[in-house]
Coordinates of C-alpha atoms in Angstrom, one line a residue:
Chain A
X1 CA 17.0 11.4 -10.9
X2 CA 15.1 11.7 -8.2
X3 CA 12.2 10.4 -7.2
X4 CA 8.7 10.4 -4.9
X5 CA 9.1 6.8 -3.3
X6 CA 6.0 5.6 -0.8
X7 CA 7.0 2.8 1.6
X8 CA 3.8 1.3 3.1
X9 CA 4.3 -0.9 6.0
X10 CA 0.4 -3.1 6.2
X11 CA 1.8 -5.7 9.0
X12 CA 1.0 -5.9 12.7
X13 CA 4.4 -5.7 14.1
X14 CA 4.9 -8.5 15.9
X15 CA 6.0 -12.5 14.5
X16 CA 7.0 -11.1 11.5
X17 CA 9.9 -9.0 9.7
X18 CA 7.7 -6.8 7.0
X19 CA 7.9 -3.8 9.7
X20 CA 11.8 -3.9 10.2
X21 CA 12.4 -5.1 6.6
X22 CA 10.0 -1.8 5.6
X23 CA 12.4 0.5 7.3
X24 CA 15.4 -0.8 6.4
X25 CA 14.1 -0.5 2.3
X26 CA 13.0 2.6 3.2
X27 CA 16.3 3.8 4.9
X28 CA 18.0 2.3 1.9
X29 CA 16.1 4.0 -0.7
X30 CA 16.3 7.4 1.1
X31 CA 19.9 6.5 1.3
X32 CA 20.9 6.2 -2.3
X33 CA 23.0 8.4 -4.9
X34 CA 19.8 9.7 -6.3
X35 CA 18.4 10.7 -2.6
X36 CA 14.7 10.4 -3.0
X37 CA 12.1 11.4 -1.5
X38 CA 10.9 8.9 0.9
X39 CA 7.4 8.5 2.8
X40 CA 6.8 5.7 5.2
X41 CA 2.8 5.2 6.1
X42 CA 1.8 2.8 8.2
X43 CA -1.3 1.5 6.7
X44 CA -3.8 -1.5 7.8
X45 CA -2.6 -3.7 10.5
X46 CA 0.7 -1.5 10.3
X47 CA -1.0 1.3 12.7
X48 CA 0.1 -0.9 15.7
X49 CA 3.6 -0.3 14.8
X50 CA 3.2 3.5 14.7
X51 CA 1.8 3.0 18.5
X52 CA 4.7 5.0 21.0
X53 CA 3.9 1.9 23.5
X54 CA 5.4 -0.2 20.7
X55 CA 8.8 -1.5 22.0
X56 CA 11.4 -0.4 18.7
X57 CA 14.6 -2.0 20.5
X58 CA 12.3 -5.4 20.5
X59 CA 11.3 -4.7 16.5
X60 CA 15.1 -3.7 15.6
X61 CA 13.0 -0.5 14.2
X62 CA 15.5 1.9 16.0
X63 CA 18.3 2.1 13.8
X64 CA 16.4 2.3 10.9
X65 CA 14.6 5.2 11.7
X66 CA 17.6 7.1 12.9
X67 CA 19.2 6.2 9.6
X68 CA 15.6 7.5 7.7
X69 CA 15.4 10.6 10.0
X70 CA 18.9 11.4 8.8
X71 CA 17.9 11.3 5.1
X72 CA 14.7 13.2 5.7
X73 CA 12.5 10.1 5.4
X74 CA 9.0 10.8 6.4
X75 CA 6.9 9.0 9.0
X76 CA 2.7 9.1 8.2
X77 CA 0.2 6.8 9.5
X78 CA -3.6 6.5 8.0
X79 CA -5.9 7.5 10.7
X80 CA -8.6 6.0 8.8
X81 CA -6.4 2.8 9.3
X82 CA -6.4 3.9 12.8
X83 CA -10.0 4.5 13.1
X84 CA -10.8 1.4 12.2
X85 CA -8.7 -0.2 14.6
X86 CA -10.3 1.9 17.5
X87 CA -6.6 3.4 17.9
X88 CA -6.7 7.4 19.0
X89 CA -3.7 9.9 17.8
X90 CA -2.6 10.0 21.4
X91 CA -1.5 6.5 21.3
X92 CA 0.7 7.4 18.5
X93 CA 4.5 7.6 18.6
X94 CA 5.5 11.4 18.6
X95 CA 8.1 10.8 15.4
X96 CA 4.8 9.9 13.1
X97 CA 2.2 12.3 11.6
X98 CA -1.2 11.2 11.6
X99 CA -3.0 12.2 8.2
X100 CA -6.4 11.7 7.0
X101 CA -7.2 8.8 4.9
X102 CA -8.3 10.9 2.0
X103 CA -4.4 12.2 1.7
X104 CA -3.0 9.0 2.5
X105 CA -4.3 7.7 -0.8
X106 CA -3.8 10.9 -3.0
X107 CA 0.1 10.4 -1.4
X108 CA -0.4 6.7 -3.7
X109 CA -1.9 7.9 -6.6
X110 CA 0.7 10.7 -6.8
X111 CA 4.1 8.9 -6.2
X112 CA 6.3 7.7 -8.5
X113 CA 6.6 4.6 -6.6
X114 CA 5.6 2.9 -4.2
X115 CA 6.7 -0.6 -2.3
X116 CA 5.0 -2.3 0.3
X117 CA 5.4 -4.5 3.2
Chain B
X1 CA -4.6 4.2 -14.2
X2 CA -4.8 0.6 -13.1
X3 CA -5.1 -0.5 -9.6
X4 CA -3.6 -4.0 -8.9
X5 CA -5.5 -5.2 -6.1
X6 CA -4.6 -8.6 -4.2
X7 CA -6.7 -9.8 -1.1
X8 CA -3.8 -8.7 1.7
X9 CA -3.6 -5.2 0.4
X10 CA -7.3 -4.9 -0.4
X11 CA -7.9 -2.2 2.4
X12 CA -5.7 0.4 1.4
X13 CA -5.7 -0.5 -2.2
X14 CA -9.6 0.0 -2.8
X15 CA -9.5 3.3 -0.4
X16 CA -7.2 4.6 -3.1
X17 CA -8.8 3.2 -6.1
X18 CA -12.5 4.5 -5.1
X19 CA -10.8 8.2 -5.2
X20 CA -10.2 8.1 -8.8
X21 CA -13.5 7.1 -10.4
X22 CA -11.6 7.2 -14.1
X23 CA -9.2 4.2 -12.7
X24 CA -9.9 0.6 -13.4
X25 CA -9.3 -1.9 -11.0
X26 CA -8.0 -5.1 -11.4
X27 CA -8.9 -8.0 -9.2
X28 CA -5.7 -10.6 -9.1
X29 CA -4.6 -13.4 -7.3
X30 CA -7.1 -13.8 -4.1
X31 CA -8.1 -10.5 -5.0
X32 CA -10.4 -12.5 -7.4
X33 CA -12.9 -13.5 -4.2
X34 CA -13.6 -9.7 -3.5
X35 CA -17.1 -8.2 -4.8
X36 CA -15.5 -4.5 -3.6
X37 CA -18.7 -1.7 -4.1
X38 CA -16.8 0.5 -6.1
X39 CA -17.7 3.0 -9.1
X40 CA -14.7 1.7 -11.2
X41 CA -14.2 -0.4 -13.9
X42 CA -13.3 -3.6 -12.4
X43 CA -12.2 -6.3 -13.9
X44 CA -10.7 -9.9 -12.7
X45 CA -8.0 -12.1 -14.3
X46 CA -9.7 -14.9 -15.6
X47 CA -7.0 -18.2 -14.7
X48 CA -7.2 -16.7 -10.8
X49 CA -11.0 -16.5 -11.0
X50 CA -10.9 -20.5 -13.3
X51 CA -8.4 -22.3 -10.3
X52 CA -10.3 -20.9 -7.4
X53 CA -13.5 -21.9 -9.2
X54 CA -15.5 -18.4 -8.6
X55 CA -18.4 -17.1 -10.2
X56 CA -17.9 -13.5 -11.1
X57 CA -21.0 -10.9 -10.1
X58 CA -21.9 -9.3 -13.7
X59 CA -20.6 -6.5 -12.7
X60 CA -16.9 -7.4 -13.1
X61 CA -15.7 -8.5 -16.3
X62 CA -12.9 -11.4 -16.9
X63 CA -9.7 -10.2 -18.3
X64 CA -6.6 -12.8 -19.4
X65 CA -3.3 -12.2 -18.4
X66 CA -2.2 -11.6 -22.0
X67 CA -4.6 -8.4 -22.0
X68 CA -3.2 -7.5 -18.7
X69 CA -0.1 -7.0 -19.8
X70 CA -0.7 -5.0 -22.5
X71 CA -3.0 -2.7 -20.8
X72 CA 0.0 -2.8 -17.7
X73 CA 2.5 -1.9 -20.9
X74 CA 0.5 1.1 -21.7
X75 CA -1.2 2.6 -18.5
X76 CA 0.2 3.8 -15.7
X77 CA -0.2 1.2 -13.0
X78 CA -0.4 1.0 -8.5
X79 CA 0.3 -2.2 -7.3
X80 CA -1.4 -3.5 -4.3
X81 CA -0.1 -6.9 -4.8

């Protein structure tokens, strides 16, 4: 059956897995028998890894997104997140679609499930 | 609905809870040492609130885990946890 899956990535991208380990659930998920439905938002501290100056090779993000771009996976990221973090929608990689906070948390109320990292 | 909110997801989890007035959040874990100005419900589960020794504002009610699960058995639930 499938399903409206929400993948939230809330880590600064650096020192730490959650970003990579986000993707690859999400690329998994998006993957599956069932194909679902899957939204990636980068959310808190995650903005900085929706930044285009963010080096993907370094993060081992790349082949997770081209797996999630071949499912159909969605890329979001909050700009109220964003706003708070003094970062602008030009800094933002051109793969991810900035969207208000309002419908960032509407996309939470609304899913069927979501996971976060 | 119930909103599971822990202290590292606090940001994006109260953003969402204050857009549904009707939900009830649920203070857990570290979560118990926010005082978030909300219109909801809120409620905090009463062994996090005991071992970090806090003292709830009126405002948000204790709740023990055994409640918690039964309200988590019969509402639908978003975990920020």
């Amino acid at each position: 059956m499938r399903r409206d899956v929400v993948v939230l990535l809330t880590r600064a991208p650096y020192g730490r897995v959650h970003v990579p380990e986000g993707l690859r659930a999400a690329s998994g998920v998006a993957a599956g028998f069932d194909r679902h439905d899957v939204s990636v938002v980068f959310t808190q501290d995650g903005v900085y890894a929706a930044r285009e100056a963010v080096d993907r090779e370094a993060l081992t993000m790349t082949d997770h997104l081209a797996d999630l771009e071949a499912d159909d996976g969605e890329l979001y990221v909050d700009a109220a997140a964003m706003e708070e973090r003094g970062l602008s929608p030009d800094e933002i990689a051109p793969d991810v679609t900035v969207r208000p906070g309002e419908a960032i948390t509407t996309m939470l109320t609304e899913a069927d499930h979501t996971l976060d990292f | 609905m119930l909103y599971l909110i822990d202290e590292p997801l606090a940001e994006i989890g109260l953003r969402t809870a204050r857009d549904d007035p009707d939900g009830t959040v649920v203070l857990i874990q570290d979560g118990v040492l926010l005082d978030p100005d909300l219109p909801n419900e809120t409620v905090a589960v009463s062994r996090d609130v005991a071992v970090r020794g806090v003292d709830l504002p009126d405002r948000i009610e204790p709740i023990t885990y055994e409640r918690l699960v039964e309200r988590i058995v019969t509402e639908e639930v978003r975990s920020f946890v």
